[in-house]
Amino acid sequence: MGRLRPEEISSILKGAITDYESRVRTEEVGQVLEVGDGIAQVFGLSNVMYQEMLEFEDTRGEKVLGLALNLEEDNVGAIIAGDDRHIQEGSTVRRTGELASIPVGRGVLGRVVTPLGEPMDGKGQIDFEEDRDVEVVAPGIIRRQPVSVPLQTGLKAIDSMIPIGRGQRELIIGDRKTGKTSIAIDTIINQRDQDVKCIYVAVGQKDSSIAGVMGELEEAGALEYTTIVNASASQSATAQYLAPYAGCAIGEYFMERGEDALVIYDDLSKHATAYRQMMLLLRRPPGREAYPGDVFYLHSRLLERAARLSDERGGGSLTALPIVETKGGDISSYIPTNVISITDGQIFLDADLFNSNQRPAIDTGNSVSRVGGSAQIRAMKKVAGTLRIDLSQFRELQSFAQFGSDLDAATQATLSRGERLTAILTQNEGEPMPVEEQVAVIYAASNGYLDDVEPDNVLDFESQLLDRLRDSHGEVLAAIRDEKEMSDATKQKLDEALARFSESYRPLDTGTIANVVAGEPEGEAESSEGSGGSGEQGG
Ligand code: ATP
Ligand code: MG
């Protein structure tokens, strides 16, 4: 009785498996049944996997990549990622046995790439380190750890009231032209000294907008740690569909090396539209708002890949800021409700606030961050603690005050404080502010140091105050930054500095400001006798 040794068994099995694979390979060639609009129906690839890369051979003998997305009983619906003009009925299609992947590596930083990793900026070849599957399974709960490190956006209204933590997913949502992209770009610019790699994914935008974004980042010295993945409106729906996954894969590359990364998806409304277009061409049955039934899954499997990994896994993080466009402020339509339910909170931008020059136009009442509070530095938590309530009381009183009834002193005080708080939370784009400076100015506003400053002068007060603090009280700012805490000693020093500064504060050149606001060119103020604003100069 011959005994089989384990090594023999395993070598026989191995042989069988290798044989099996090679047999499968040779069988897996199909033919195009029908092609058009970047979509092909393919016959004869019965073993193909969902999301497997296919190789089409076109009439010029060139190979074009495709992606199997619709697996039906006797044919496969595939999207063509490249030039489909030379693919015809009868063209050969081969399986690759590999899922869609893109090349990643440190070399993508500072570059603009297509979703398949090809350079788009004319700066030459990119050095890649590895191929990463475009779709991977998100880290499970055991591989994660809670969000506890802040991702500073540099925007006062966000870092104080809607704080974001590294590894969090926070939605930026609002109508068109309400400043959504600006918030994302400022956040990238603010990562300059924070060692966070950034990926800006542009879906279905105009090429000129992307050039603008690139210029802004370059000017701010932020391009060197940023990658732009661009699938513009001039590119195929396929490219637009793949772009967010490609951007995510680049972010994961850094996260898995223990680094911190931030990815912006601008925007997922256009991403859903591209997916809808593809799926209608693939004849998937349309559902609500004509989107295919799995459009929720489209975004959930993308966003759940944002994470903060456990220390055993290197402790890296990927923070995601998806952007969604609403129509008429309606957050209850299909894509907004989906993405709101997948993310850890939302920053809601309001067109009316934007038009009344409250910018960034964040509707603080409707904006939340469900996890970032635990990531906020203690000093900020302390000074911003009552900000949200103060502002909501202010808004409530404001609507009463409109009726013109007599107001008691306490109400007037709340109103005037509220106006100054609202003013201090406005911020120009392209000017993100370090957290210690944010703490100082919010402290000043909520402790009454601005109560005698005209709301129009609040930002001037702020900039003069910050100059003073940087020049003469650097140690106060440094203490907040380094201790991340507002100790009693720091508080006392800050109070002293604020008291002295507010006493000496004079608004800078109010005449000029009034003219600029009135839209008049400087020096051409013929009507200045009548306007009270410039009386100071004449007096
Ligand atoms: P779109 O719908 O086109 O994507 P969006 O919501 O991304 O628009 P942005 O492009 O960021 O909006 O901003 C719209 C305009 O508002 C731009 O001209 C921008 O310069 C201006 N803007 C944005 N934020 C601010 C700000 N904080 N202060 C002043 N202007 C701003
Ligand atoms: Mg935009």
Coordinates of C-alpha atoms and ligand atoms in Angstrom, one line a residue:
M1 CA 0.0 0.0 0.0
G2 CA 1.8 3.1 -1.3
R3 CA 1.6 6.0 1.0
L4 CA 1.1 9.5 -0.5
R5 CA 3.4 12.1 1.0
P6 CA 2.0 15.5 1.6
E7 CA 4.6 17.1 -0.7
E8 CA 3.4 14.9 -3.5
I9 CA -0.2 15.8 -2.9
S10 CA 0.5 19.5 -2.9
S11 CA 2.7 19.2 -6.1
I12 CA -0.1 17.4 -7.9
L13 CA -2.6 20.0 -6.8
K14 CA -0.4 22.8 -7.8
G15 CA 0.1 21.2 -11.2
A16 CA -3.6 20.9 -11.7
I17 CA -4.2 24.5 -10.7
T18 CA -1.6 25.9 -13.0
D19 CA -2.9 23.7 -15.9
Y20 CA -6.4 24.9 -15.2
E21 CA -5.4 28.5 -15.3
S22 CA -3.6 28.2 -18.6
R23 CA -6.5 26.4 -20.1
V24 CA -8.9 29.1 -19.0
R25 CA -6.6 31.8 -20.4
T26 CA -6.6 30.4 -23.9
E27 CA -10.4 30.2 -24.0
E28 CA -11.0 33.7 -23.0
V29 CA -11.2 35.5 -26.3
G30 CA -14.5 37.1 -27.4
Q31 CA -15.9 39.2 -30.2
V32 CA -17.6 42.6 -30.3
L33 CA -21.3 42.2 -31.1
E34 CA -22.1 45.8 -31.1
V35 CA -20.2 49.1 -30.3
G36 CA -21.1 52.7 -30.0
D37 CA -20.9 55.7 -27.5
G38 CA -17.9 54.1 -25.7
I39 CA -19.8 51.0 -24.9
A40 CA -19.4 47.5 -26.4
Q41 CA -21.4 44.3 -26.1
V42 CA -19.1 41.4 -26.2
F43 CA -19.8 37.7 -26.9
G44 CA -17.8 34.8 -25.7
L45 CA -16.2 35.9 -22.4
S46 CA -18.2 33.7 -20.1
N47 CA -15.7 33.6 -17.2
V48 CA -15.0 37.3 -17.1
M49 CA -15.1 39.1 -13.7
Y50 CA -17.0 42.2 -12.8
Q51 CA -14.6 45.2 -13.3
E52 CA -12.1 43.1 -15.1
M53 CA -9.9 44.9 -17.7
L54 CA -10.4 43.8 -21.3
E55 CA -8.2 44.3 -24.2
F56 CA -9.9 45.3 -27.5
E57 CA -8.0 45.0 -30.7
D58 CA -9.0 47.7 -33.1
T59 CA -8.8 47.7 -36.9
R60 CA -5.4 49.4 -36.8
G61 CA -4.1 46.5 -34.7
E62 CA -3.8 48.7 -31.6
K63 CA -4.9 47.6 -28.2
V64 CA -7.5 49.6 -26.4
L65 CA -8.5 49.0 -22.7
G66 CA -12.0 48.4 -21.6
L67 CA -13.8 47.4 -18.4
A68 CA -16.4 44.7 -18.0
L69 CA -19.3 46.1 -16.1
N70 CA -22.5 44.3 -17.1
L71 CA -22.3 40.5 -16.8
E72 CA -25.2 38.9 -18.6
E73 CA -25.9 35.3 -19.4
D74 CA -24.7 35.3 -23.0
N75 CA -22.9 38.6 -23.4
V76 CA -20.8 41.1 -21.5
G77 CA -21.4 44.9 -21.5
A78 CA -18.1 46.7 -21.4
I79 CA -17.1 50.3 -21.3
I80 CA -14.1 51.3 -23.5
A81 CA -11.6 53.5 -21.7
G82 CA -9.7 54.7 -24.7
D83 CA -10.3 55.7 -28.3
D84 CA -13.2 53.5 -29.5
R85 CA -13.5 54.9 -33.1
H86 CA -11.5 52.0 -34.6
I87 CA -13.3 49.2 -32.8
Q88 CA -16.0 47.5 -34.8
E89 CA -18.4 44.6 -34.8
G90 CA -16.3 41.4 -34.9
S91 CA -13.2 43.0 -33.3
T92 CA -11.3 40.7 -31.0
V93 CA -11.6 41.1 -27.2
R94 CA -9.2 39.4 -24.7
R95 CA -9.5 39.0 -21.0
T96 CA -6.6 40.2 -19.0
G97 CA -7.5 38.4 -15.8
E98 CA -6.8 41.6 -13.9
L99 CA -9.1 44.1 -12.3
A100 CA -8.9 47.7 -13.3
S101 CA -5.8 49.3 -11.9
I102 CA -3.8 52.5 -12.1
P103 CA -0.2 53.1 -11.5
V104 CA 0.6 55.0 -8.3
G105 CA 3.6 56.3 -6.5
R106 CA 5.2 59.4 -5.0
G107 CA 5.9 60.6 -8.5
V108 CA 2.3 61.7 -9.0
L109 CA 2.7 64.6 -6.6
G110 CA 2.8 67.9 -8.3
R111 CA 1.3 66.4 -11.5
V112 CA -2.0 66.4 -13.4
V113 CA -3.0 62.9 -14.5
T114 CA -5.8 61.1 -16.3
P115 CA -7.7 58.5 -14.3
L116 CA -5.5 55.9 -15.9
G117 CA -2.3 57.6 -14.7
E118 CA -1.2 59.3 -17.9
P119 CA 0.4 62.7 -17.5
M120 CA -1.7 65.7 -18.8
D121 CA 0.5 68.5 -17.9
G122 CA 3.3 68.2 -20.5
K123 CA 5.9 67.7 -17.7
G124 CA 7.0 64.3 -19.0
Q125 CA 6.9 60.8 -17.8
I126 CA 5.8 59.9 -14.3
D127 CA 7.8 57.5 -12.1
F128 CA 5.4 55.0 -10.7
E129 CA 6.1 52.5 -8.0
E130 CA 3.2 50.0 -8.3
D131 CA -0.2 49.2 -9.8
R132 CA -3.1 49.5 -7.5
D133 CA -6.6 48.1 -8.1
V134 CA -9.0 50.9 -8.7
E135 CA -11.6 49.2 -6.6
V136 CA -10.5 47.5 -3.4
V137 CA -12.3 46.4 -0.2
A138 CA -12.3 49.2 2.4
P139 CA -10.4 48.6 5.6
G140 CA -12.5 46.6 8.1
I141 CA -13.3 47.9 11.6
I142 CA -10.4 46.1 13.1
R143 CA -7.9 47.8 10.9
R144 CA -9.3 51.2 11.8
Q145 CA -9.0 53.5 14.8
P146 CA -11.2 56.4 15.9
V147 CA -10.7 59.8 14.3
S148 CA -8.6 61.9 16.8
V149 CA -6.3 64.1 14.9
P150 CA -7.6 67.3 13.3
L151 CA -7.5 68.0 9.6
Q152 CA -7.3 71.8 9.8
T153 CA -9.0 73.5 6.9
G154 CA -7.8 76.9 7.8
L155 CA -11.3 78.2 7.6
K156 CA -12.5 79.8 10.8
A157 CA -16.2 78.8 10.4
I158 CA -15.3 75.2 9.8
D159 CA -12.4 74.6 12.2
S160 CA -14.4 76.2 15.0
M161 CA -17.9 74.8 14.5
I162 CA -17.7 71.9 12.0
P163 CA -14.3 70.4 12.8
I164 CA -13.0 67.7 10.5
G165 CA -10.7 64.9 11.7
R166 CA -8.2 62.9 9.7
G167 CA -9.9 59.9 8.2
Q168 CA -13.3 61.5 8.2
R169 CA -15.7 61.9 5.3
E170 CA -17.3 65.4 5.2
L171 CA -19.5 66.4 2.4
I172 CA -19.4 70.0 1.0
I173 CA -22.8 70.6 -0.5
G174 CA -24.5 73.6 -2.1
D175 CA -25.9 75.2 -5.2
R176 CA -23.7 76.1 -8.1
K177 CA -21.4 79.0 -7.6
T178 CA -21.6 79.1 -3.8
G179 CA -17.9 78.6 -3.1
K180 CA -17.7 74.8 -2.8
T181 CA -14.5 74.4 -4.8
S182 CA -12.9 77.4 -3.0
I183 CA -13.3 75.6 0.4
A184 CA -11.7 72.5 -1.0
I185 CA -8.8 74.5 -2.5
D186 CA -8.2 76.5 0.7
T187 CA -8.1 73.3 2.7
I188 CA -5.4 71.9 0.3
I189 CA -3.4 75.1 0.6
N190 CA -3.7 74.9 4.4
Q191 CA -2.0 71.5 4.4
R192 CA 1.3 73.1 3.4
D193 CA 3.0 72.7 6.8
Q194 CA 0.7 69.8 8.0
D195 CA 2.4 67.0 6.0
V196 CA -0.9 65.9 4.4
K197 CA -0.7 64.7 0.8
C198 CA -3.6 66.0 -1.3
I199 CA -5.5 64.7 -4.3
Y200 CA -7.9 66.9 -6.1
V201 CA -10.3 64.8 -8.4
A202 CA -12.0 66.9 -11.0
V203 CA -15.0 65.2 -12.6
G204 CA -16.8 66.7 -15.7
Q205 CA -15.4 70.2 -15.2
K206 CA -14.2 72.6 -17.9
D207 CA -10.5 72.3 -18.7
S208 CA -10.2 76.0 -18.1
S209 CA -11.5 75.5 -14.5
I210 CA -8.8 72.8 -13.9
A211 CA -6.2 75.1 -15.3
G212 CA -7.4 77.8 -12.8
V213 CA -7.2 75.3 -9.8
M214 CA -3.7 74.3 -10.9
G215 CA -2.6 77.9 -11.1
E216 CA -4.0 78.7 -7.6
L217 CA -2.3 75.7 -6.1
E218 CA 1.0 76.4 -7.8
E219 CA 0.9 80.1 -6.7
A220 CA 0.3 79.0 -3.1
G221 CA 3.1 76.5 -3.2
A222 CA 0.6 73.7 -2.7
L223 CA 1.0 71.9 -6.0
E224 CA 4.2 70.1 -4.9
Y225 CA 2.3 67.9 -2.4
T226 CA -0.9 67.6 -4.6
T227 CA -2.0 65.5 -7.5
I228 CA -4.8 66.6 -9.8
V229 CA -6.8 63.7 -11.3
N230 CA -8.6 65.2 -14.2
A231 CA -11.6 63.7 -16.1
S232 CA -12.9 66.8 -17.7
A233 CA -16.2 67.3 -19.5
S234 CA -14.4 66.8 -22.8
Q235 CA -13.4 63.3 -21.7
S236 CA -15.5 60.1 -21.9
A237 CA -18.1 59.2 -19.3
T238 CA -15.9 56.2 -18.5
A239 CA -13.0 58.4 -17.6
Q240 CA -15.3 60.5 -15.4
Y241 CA -16.7 57.3 -13.8
L242 CA -13.2 56.0 -13.0
A243 CA -11.6 59.3 -11.8
P244 CA -12.8 59.3 -8.1
Y245 CA -11.6 55.6 -7.7
A246 CA -8.3 56.5 -9.2
G247 CA -7.9 59.5 -6.8
C248 CA -8.9 57.3 -3.9
A249 CA -6.3 54.7 -4.9
I250 CA -3.6 57.3 -4.9
G251 CA -4.7 58.4 -1.4
E252 CA -4.6 54.9 -0.2
Y253 CA -1.1 54.5 -1.4
F254 CA 0.0 57.2 1.0
M255 CA -2.3 56.0 3.8
E256 CA -0.9 52.5 3.7
R257 CA 2.6 53.9 4.1
G258 CA 1.6 55.5 7.4
E259 CA 1.1 58.9 5.9
D260 CA -1.9 61.3 5.9
A261 CA -3.7 62.1 2.7
L262 CA -6.7 64.2 1.7
V263 CA -8.9 63.5 -1.3
I264 CA -11.4 65.9 -2.8
Y265 CA -14.1 64.6 -5.2
D266 CA -15.3 67.6 -7.2
D267 CA -18.0 66.6 -7.7
L268 CA -20.0 63.4 -7.1
S269 CA -23.2 64.9 -8.8
K270 CA -21.3 64.9 -12.1
H271 CA -19.9 61.5 -11.3
A272 CA -23.4 60.1 -10.8
T273 CA -24.5 61.7 -14.1
A274 CA -21.6 60.0 -15.9
Y275 CA -22.5 56.7 -14.4
R276 CA -26.1 57.1 -15.3
Q277 CA -25.1 57.8 -18.9
M278 CA -22.9 54.7 -19.0
M279 CA -25.5 52.5 -17.5
L280 CA -28.3 53.7 -19.7
L281 CA -26.1 52.9 -22.7
L282 CA -25.5 49.5 -21.2
R283 CA -29.3 49.1 -20.9
R284 CA -29.4 48.8 -17.2
P285 CA -32.9 49.4 -16.0
P286 CA -33.2 53.0 -14.8
G287 CA -34.6 53.7 -11.3
R288 CA -35.3 56.9 -9.4
E289 CA -34.3 60.0 -11.3
A290 CA -33.2 57.6 -14.1
Y291 CA -30.1 56.6 -12.1
P292 CA -29.3 52.8 -12.0
G293 CA -30.4 51.1 -8.8
D294 CA -26.8 50.7 -7.5
V295 CA -25.9 54.4 -7.6
F296 CA -25.9 54.4 -3.8
Y297 CA -23.3 51.6 -3.8
L298 CA -21.3 53.6 -6.4
H299 CA -20.6 56.3 -3.8
S300 CA -20.7 54.2 -0.6
R301 CA -17.9 51.9 -1.7
L302 CA -15.9 54.9 -2.7
L303 CA -16.4 56.9 0.5
E304 CA -16.0 54.0 3.0
R305 CA -12.4 53.7 1.9
A306 CA -11.6 56.9 3.8
A307 CA -10.2 55.8 7.1
R308 CA -7.7 56.2 9.8
L309 CA -5.7 53.0 10.1
S310 CA -4.8 51.4 13.4
D311 CA -1.3 51.9 14.8
E312 CA -0.4 48.3 13.9
R313 CA -1.3 49.2 10.3
G314 CA 1.0 52.2 10.4
G315 CA -1.6 54.8 11.6
G316 CA -2.0 56.5 8.2
S317 CA -5.2 58.2 7.2
L318 CA -7.3 59.2 4.2
T319 CA -9.7 62.0 4.7
A320 CA -12.4 62.5 2.0
L321 CA -14.2 65.7 1.1
P322 CA -16.8 64.9 -1.5
I323 CA -18.6 67.8 -3.1
V324 CA -22.3 67.6 -4.3
E325 CA -24.2 70.2 -6.2
T326 CA -27.8 70.9 -5.2
K327 CA -30.5 72.6 -7.3
G328 CA -32.3 75.4 -5.5
G329 CA -30.9 74.4 -2.1
D330 CA -32.8 71.1 -2.2
I331 CA -30.9 68.5 -0.2
S332 CA -33.7 66.0 -0.4
S333 CA -33.1 64.9 -4.0
Y334 CA -31.6 61.5 -4.7
I335 CA -27.8 62.0 -4.9
P336 CA -27.6 64.6 -2.0
T337 CA -29.6 62.3 0.4
N338 CA -27.5 59.3 -0.6
V339 CA -24.2 61.0 0.0
I340 CA -25.4 62.8 3.2
S341 CA -26.2 59.4 4.6
I342 CA -22.8 57.9 3.7
T343 CA -20.7 60.8 5.1
D344 CA -19.9 61.8 8.7
G345 CA -21.4 65.2 8.3
Q346 CA -21.9 68.0 5.8
I347 CA -20.9 71.6 5.2
F348 CA -24.0 73.2 3.7
L349 CA -23.4 76.3 1.6
D350 CA -26.3 78.7 1.1
A351 CA -26.8 80.8 -2.0
D352 CA -28.6 83.6 -0.1
L353 CA -25.7 83.9 2.3
F354 CA -23.3 83.9 -0.6
N355 CA -25.1 86.7 -2.3
S356 CA -25.3 88.8 0.8
N357 CA -21.5 88.5 1.0
Q358 CA -21.3 86.2 4.0
R359 CA -18.5 84.1 2.6
P360 CA -17.7 81.3 3.0
A361 CA -21.5 81.0 2.8
I362 CA -21.7 78.3 5.4
D363 CA -25.2 77.7 6.9
T364 CA -24.0 76.8 10.3
G365 CA -27.5 75.7 11.5
N366 CA -27.7 73.0 8.8
S367 CA -24.0 71.9 8.9
V368 CA -22.6 69.2 11.2
S369 CA -19.6 67.2 11.8
R370 CA -20.4 63.9 13.6
V371 CA -16.9 62.8 14.5
G372 CA -14.5 65.8 14.1
G373 CA -15.3 67.3 17.6
S374 CA -13.1 64.7 19.2
A375 CA -10.3 65.8 16.9
Q376 CA -10.5 69.5 17.7
I377 CA -7.6 70.9 19.7
R378 CA -8.6 71.8 23.3
A379 CA -8.0 75.5 22.9
M380 CA -10.4 75.7 20.0
K381 CA -12.9 73.6 21.7
K382 CA -12.8 76.0 24.7
V383 CA -13.1 79.3 22.8
A384 CA -15.6 78.0 20.2
G385 CA -17.8 76.1 22.7
T386 CA -20.7 78.5 22.7
L387 CA -20.3 79.9 19.2
R388 CA -22.9 77.7 17.6
I389 CA -25.5 78.5 20.3
D390 CA -24.7 82.2 20.3
L391 CA -25.2 82.3 16.5
S392 CA -28.4 80.4 16.5
Q393 CA -29.8 82.7 19.3
F394 CA -28.7 85.6 17.2
R395 CA -30.5 84.4 14.1
E396 CA -33.6 83.8 16.1
L397 CA -33.6 87.3 17.5
Q398 CA -32.7 88.8 14.2
S399 CA -35.9 87.5 12.7
F400 CA -37.9 89.1 15.6
A401 CA -36.0 92.3 15.4
Q402 CA -37.2 92.7 11.8
F403 CA -40.7 93.5 13.1
G404 CA -39.2 96.7 14.5
S405 CA -40.5 96.4 18.1
D406 CA -38.6 98.1 20.9
L407 CA -35.7 96.0 22.0
D408 CA -34.4 95.7 25.5
A409 CA -30.8 96.2 26.2
A410 CA -30.0 92.5 26.6
T411 CA -31.5 91.7 23.2
Q412 CA -29.6 94.5 21.6
A413 CA -26.4 93.2 23.1
T414 CA -27.1 89.7 21.8
L415 CA -27.8 91.1 18.4
S416 CA -24.7 93.3 18.3
R417 CA -22.5 90.4 19.5
G418 CA -24.1 88.1 16.9
E419 CA -23.3 90.6 14.1
R420 CA -19.7 90.7 15.1
L421 CA -19.4 86.9 15.4
T422 CA -20.9 86.5 12.0
A423 CA -18.5 89.1 10.6
I424 CA -15.5 87.5 12.2
L425 CA -16.4 84.1 10.6
T426 CA -16.2 85.5 7.1
Q427 CA -12.9 84.9 5.3
N428 CA -11.4 85.7 1.9
E429 CA -10.7 82.8 -0.3
G430 CA -7.0 81.8 -0.6
E431 CA -6.3 83.0 2.9
P432 CA -6.5 80.0 5.2
M433 CA -5.5 80.8 8.8
P434 CA -3.4 78.8 11.3
V435 CA -5.4 77.4 14.1
E436 CA -3.7 79.4 16.9
E437 CA -4.7 82.7 15.1
Q438 CA -8.2 81.4 14.7
V439 CA -8.4 80.7 18.4
A440 CA -7.1 84.2 19.2
V441 CA -9.6 86.1 17.0
I442 CA -12.6 83.9 18.0
Y443 CA -11.6 84.5 21.6
A444 CA -11.6 88.2 21.0
A445 CA -15.0 88.2 19.3
S446 CA -16.8 86.1 21.9
N447 CA -15.3 88.0 24.8
G448 CA -16.5 91.3 23.8
Y449 CA -13.3 92.9 22.4
L450 CA -15.1 93.6 19.2
D451 CA -18.3 95.0 20.6
D452 CA -17.3 98.6 19.8
V453 CA -16.0 97.8 16.4
E454 CA -18.3 98.5 13.4
P455 CA -19.2 95.2 11.7
D456 CA -17.7 96.5 8.5
N457 CA -14.4 97.0 10.3
V458 CA -14.3 93.6 11.9
L459 CA -12.0 92.0 9.3
D460 CA -9.7 95.1 9.4
F461 CA -9.6 94.8 13.2
E462 CA -8.7 91.1 12.7
S463 CA -5.9 91.7 10.4
Q464 CA -4.4 94.5 12.5
L465 CA -4.8 92.4 15.6
L466 CA -3.0 89.5 14.1
D467 CA -0.1 91.7 12.9
R468 CA 0.2 92.9 16.5
L469 CA 0.1 89.5 18.0
R470 CA 2.6 88.1 15.5
D471 CA 5.0 91.1 16.0
S472 CA 4.7 91.7 19.8
H473 CA 3.1 88.6 21.3
G474 CA 4.5 85.7 19.3
E475 CA 4.8 83.7 22.5
V476 CA 1.0 83.7 23.0
L477 CA 0.4 82.3 19.6
A478 CA 3.2 79.8 20.0
A479 CA 1.8 78.6 23.3
I480 CA -1.7 77.9 21.8
R481 CA -0.1 76.2 18.9
D482 CA 2.3 74.0 20.9
E483 CA 0.3 73.3 24.0
K484 CA -2.9 73.0 21.9
E485 CA -4.5 74.3 25.1
M486 CA -5.5 77.7 26.4
S487 CA -3.8 77.6 29.8
D488 CA -4.7 80.2 32.4
A489 CA -1.3 81.9 31.9
T490 CA -1.9 82.1 28.1
K491 CA -5.4 83.4 28.6
Q492 CA -4.2 86.1 30.9
K493 CA -1.5 87.2 28.4
L494 CA -4.0 87.2 25.6
D495 CA -6.5 89.2 27.6
E496 CA -3.8 91.8 28.3
A497 CA -2.7 92.0 24.7
L498 CA -6.3 92.3 23.5
A499 CA -7.2 95.0 26.0
R500 CA -4.2 97.1 24.9
F501 CA -4.8 96.5 21.3
S502 CA -8.5 97.4 21.3
E503 CA -7.8 100.6 23.1
S504 CA -5.3 101.7 20.4
Y505 CA -7.3 100.3 17.5
R506 CA -8.2 102.8 14.7
P507 CA -9.9 101.5 11.6
L508 CA -7.6 101.7 8.6
D509 CA -8.6 104.4 6.1
T510 CA -12.3 104.1 6.3
G511 CA -12.8 106.5 3.4
T512 CA -11.2 104.1 1.0
I513 CA -13.1 101.2 2.3
A514 CA -16.4 103.0 1.9
N515 CA -15.5 103.9 -1.6
V516 CA -14.6 100.4 -2.6
V517 CA -17.8 99.1 -1.1
A518 CA -19.8 101.6 -3.0
G519 CA -18.1 100.5 -6.2
E520 CA -16.4 103.8 -6.8
P521 CA -12.8 103.9 -8.0
E522 CA -10.4 105.5 -5.5
G523 CA -9.9 109.2 -5.6
E524 CA -13.0 109.8 -7.6
A525 CA -15.4 110.4 -4.7
E526 CA -17.3 113.5 -5.9
S527 CA -20.3 112.6 -3.7
S528 CA -18.2 112.4 -0.6
E529 CA -19.7 115.5 1.1
G530 CA -23.0 113.7 1.4
S531 CA -21.8 110.4 2.7
G532 CA -21.3 110.1 6.4
G533 CA -18.7 107.3 6.0
S534 CA -15.8 109.5 5.0
G535 CA -16.7 112.4 7.4
E536 CA -13.7 111.5 9.5
Q537 CA -11.2 112.6 6.9
G538 CA -13.0 115.8 6.1
G539 CA -13.5 116.7 9.8
Ligands
ATP1 P1 -19.4 75.7 -9.3 O1 -20.8 75.4 -9.1 O2 -19.0 76.4 -10.6 O3 -18.5 74.5 -9.1 P2 -18.5 76.5 -6.7 O4 -19.7 76.3 -5.8 O5 -17.4 75.5 -6.7 O6 -19.0 76.8 -8.2 P3 -16.5 78.5 -6.4 O7 -16.0 78.3 -7.8 O8 -15.6 77.9 -5.4 O9 -17.9 77.9 -6.3 O10 -16.7 80.0 -6.1 C1 -17.6 80.8 -6.9 C2 -17.1 82.2 -6.9 O11 -17.1 82.8 -5.6 C3 -15.7 82.3 -7.4 O12 -15.6 83.4 -8.3 C4 -14.9 82.5 -6.2 O13 -13.8 83.4 -6.5 C5 -15.9 83.3 -5.3 N1 -15.6 83.0 -3.8 C6 -15.6 81.7 -3.3 N2 -15.3 81.8 -2.0 C7 -15.1 83.1 -1.7 C8 -14.8 83.8 -0.5 N3 -14.6 83.2 0.7 N4 -14.7 85.1 -0.6 C9 -14.8 85.8 -1.7 N5 -15.1 85.2 -2.9 C10 -15.3 83.8 -2.9
MG2 MG -16.8 74.1 -8.1

